[in-house]
CSV table of C-alpha atoms in Angstrom, one decimal:
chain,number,residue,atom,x,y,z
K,21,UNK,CA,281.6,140.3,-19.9
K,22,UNK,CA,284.9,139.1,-20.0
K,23,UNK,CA,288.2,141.3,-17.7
K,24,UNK,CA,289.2,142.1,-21.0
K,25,UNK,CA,286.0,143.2,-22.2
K,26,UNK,CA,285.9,144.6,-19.1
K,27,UNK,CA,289.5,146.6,-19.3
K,28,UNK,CA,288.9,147.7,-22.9
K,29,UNK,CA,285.7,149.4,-22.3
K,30,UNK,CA,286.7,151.1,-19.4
K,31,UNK,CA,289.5,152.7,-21.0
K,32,UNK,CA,287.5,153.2,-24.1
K,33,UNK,CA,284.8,154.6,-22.0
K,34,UNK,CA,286.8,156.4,-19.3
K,35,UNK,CA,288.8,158.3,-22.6
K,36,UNK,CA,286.0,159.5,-24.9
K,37,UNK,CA,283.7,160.7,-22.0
K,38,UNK,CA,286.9,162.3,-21.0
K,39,UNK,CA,288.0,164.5,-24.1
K,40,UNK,CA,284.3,165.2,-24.5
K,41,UNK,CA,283.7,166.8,-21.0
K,42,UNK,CA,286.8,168.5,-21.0
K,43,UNK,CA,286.9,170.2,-24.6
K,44,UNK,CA,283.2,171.1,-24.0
K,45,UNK,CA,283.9,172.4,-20.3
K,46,UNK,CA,286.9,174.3,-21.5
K,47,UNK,CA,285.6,175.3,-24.4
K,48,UNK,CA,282.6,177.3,-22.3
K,49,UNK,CA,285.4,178.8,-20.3
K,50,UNK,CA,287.8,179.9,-22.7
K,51,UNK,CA,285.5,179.7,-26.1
K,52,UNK,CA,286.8,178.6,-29.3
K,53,UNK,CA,290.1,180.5,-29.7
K,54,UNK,CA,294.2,179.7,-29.9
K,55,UNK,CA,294.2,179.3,-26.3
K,56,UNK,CA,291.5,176.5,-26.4
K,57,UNK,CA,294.0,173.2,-27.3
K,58,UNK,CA,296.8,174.2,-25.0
K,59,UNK,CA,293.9,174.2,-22.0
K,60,UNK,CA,292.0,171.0,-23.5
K,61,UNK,CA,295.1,169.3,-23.5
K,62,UNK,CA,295.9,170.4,-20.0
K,63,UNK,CA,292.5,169.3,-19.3
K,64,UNK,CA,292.1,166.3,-20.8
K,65,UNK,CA,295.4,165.0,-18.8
K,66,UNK,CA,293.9,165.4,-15.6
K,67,UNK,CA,290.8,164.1,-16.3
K,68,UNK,CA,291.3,161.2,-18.3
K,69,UNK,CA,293.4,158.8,-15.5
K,70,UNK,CA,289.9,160.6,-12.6
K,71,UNK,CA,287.5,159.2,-14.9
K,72,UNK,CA,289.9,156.0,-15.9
K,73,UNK,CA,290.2,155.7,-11.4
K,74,UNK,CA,286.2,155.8,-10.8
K,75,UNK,CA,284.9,153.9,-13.6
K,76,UNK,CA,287.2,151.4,-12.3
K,77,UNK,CA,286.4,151.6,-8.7
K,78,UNK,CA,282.4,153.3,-9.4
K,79,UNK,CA,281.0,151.6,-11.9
K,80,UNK,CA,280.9,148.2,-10.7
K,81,UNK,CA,279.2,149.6,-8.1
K,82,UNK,CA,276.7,151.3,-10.3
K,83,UNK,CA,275.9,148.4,-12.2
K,84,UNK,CA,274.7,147.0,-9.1
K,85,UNK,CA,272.5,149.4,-8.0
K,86,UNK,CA,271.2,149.5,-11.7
K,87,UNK,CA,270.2,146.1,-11.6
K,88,UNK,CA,269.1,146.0,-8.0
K,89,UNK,CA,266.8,149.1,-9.2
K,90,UNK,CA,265.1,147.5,-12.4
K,91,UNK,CA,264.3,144.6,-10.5
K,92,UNK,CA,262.2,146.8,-8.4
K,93,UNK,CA,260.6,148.6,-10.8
K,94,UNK,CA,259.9,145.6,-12.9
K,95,UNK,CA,258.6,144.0,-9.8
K,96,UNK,CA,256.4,147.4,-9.3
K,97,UNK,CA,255.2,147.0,-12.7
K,98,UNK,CA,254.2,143.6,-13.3
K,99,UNK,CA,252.1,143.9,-9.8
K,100,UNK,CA,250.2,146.8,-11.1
K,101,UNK,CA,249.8,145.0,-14.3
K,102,UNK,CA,248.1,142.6,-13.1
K,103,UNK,CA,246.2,145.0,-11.0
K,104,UNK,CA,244.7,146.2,-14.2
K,105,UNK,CA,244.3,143.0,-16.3
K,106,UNK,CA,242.2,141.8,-13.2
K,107,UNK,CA,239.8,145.4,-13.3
K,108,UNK,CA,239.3,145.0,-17.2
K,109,UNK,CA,237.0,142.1,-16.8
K,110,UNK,CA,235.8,139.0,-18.5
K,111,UNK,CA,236.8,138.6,-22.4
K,112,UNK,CA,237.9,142.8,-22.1
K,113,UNK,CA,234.1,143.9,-21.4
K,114,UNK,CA,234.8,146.5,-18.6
K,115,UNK,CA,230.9,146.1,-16.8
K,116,UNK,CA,232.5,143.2,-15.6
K,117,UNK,CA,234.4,144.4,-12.7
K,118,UNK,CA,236.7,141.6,-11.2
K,119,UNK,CA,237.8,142.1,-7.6
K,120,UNK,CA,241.6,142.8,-7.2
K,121,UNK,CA,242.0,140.7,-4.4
K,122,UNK,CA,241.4,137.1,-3.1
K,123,UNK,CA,238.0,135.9,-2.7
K,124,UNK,CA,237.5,135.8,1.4
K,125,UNK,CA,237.3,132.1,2.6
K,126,UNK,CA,234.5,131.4,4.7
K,127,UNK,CA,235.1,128.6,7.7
K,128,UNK,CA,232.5,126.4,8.1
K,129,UNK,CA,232.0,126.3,12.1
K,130,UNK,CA,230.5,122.2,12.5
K,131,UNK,CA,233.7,121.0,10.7
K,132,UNK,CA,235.6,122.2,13.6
């Protein structure tokens, strides 16, 4: 993504989440009447530049942890994955069991 990929979508972002939460949160506190632009409005000023601020300084940091996250559970499930592929068996009959882990070596003590 380039900055100004980066700059559009955050204000695009930052703005629609923010008249979206506010009309709906204002709207559950006043309801649906002639008092409800005048307090969206009000609302919507304050909460578009807070949610312009901490997807700025936030997200970034999300996306991190996102990342960081699915990398663990992709890790998680490719190592159970195989976990399983290994119990199916020989050519998907299951009455062949396969043992999940490595074969145990055996030292032969005269070579020493």
């Amino acid at each position: 993504m380039t900055r100004t990929q980066f700059w559009i979508t955050s204000v695009l972002s930052s703005f629609s989440m923010a008249v979206l939460m506010s009309g709906i949160i204002t709207a559950s506190k006043v309801g649906f009447n002639d008092l409800w632009p005048a307090a969206w409005l009000s609302s919507l000023i304050i909460a578009w530049p807070c949610a312009l601020l901490l997807n700025f300084t936030i997200l970034p940091k999300i996306k991190m942890f996102s990342e960081w996250l699915a990398t663990k559970v992709s890790a998680t499930k490719s190592t159970n994955s195989e976990i399983k592929t290994m119990k199916v068996g020989f050519r998907g009959f299951s009455s062949a069991k396969v043992s999940a882990y490595p074969p145990r070596v055996v030292y032969n003590r005269h070579l020493h």
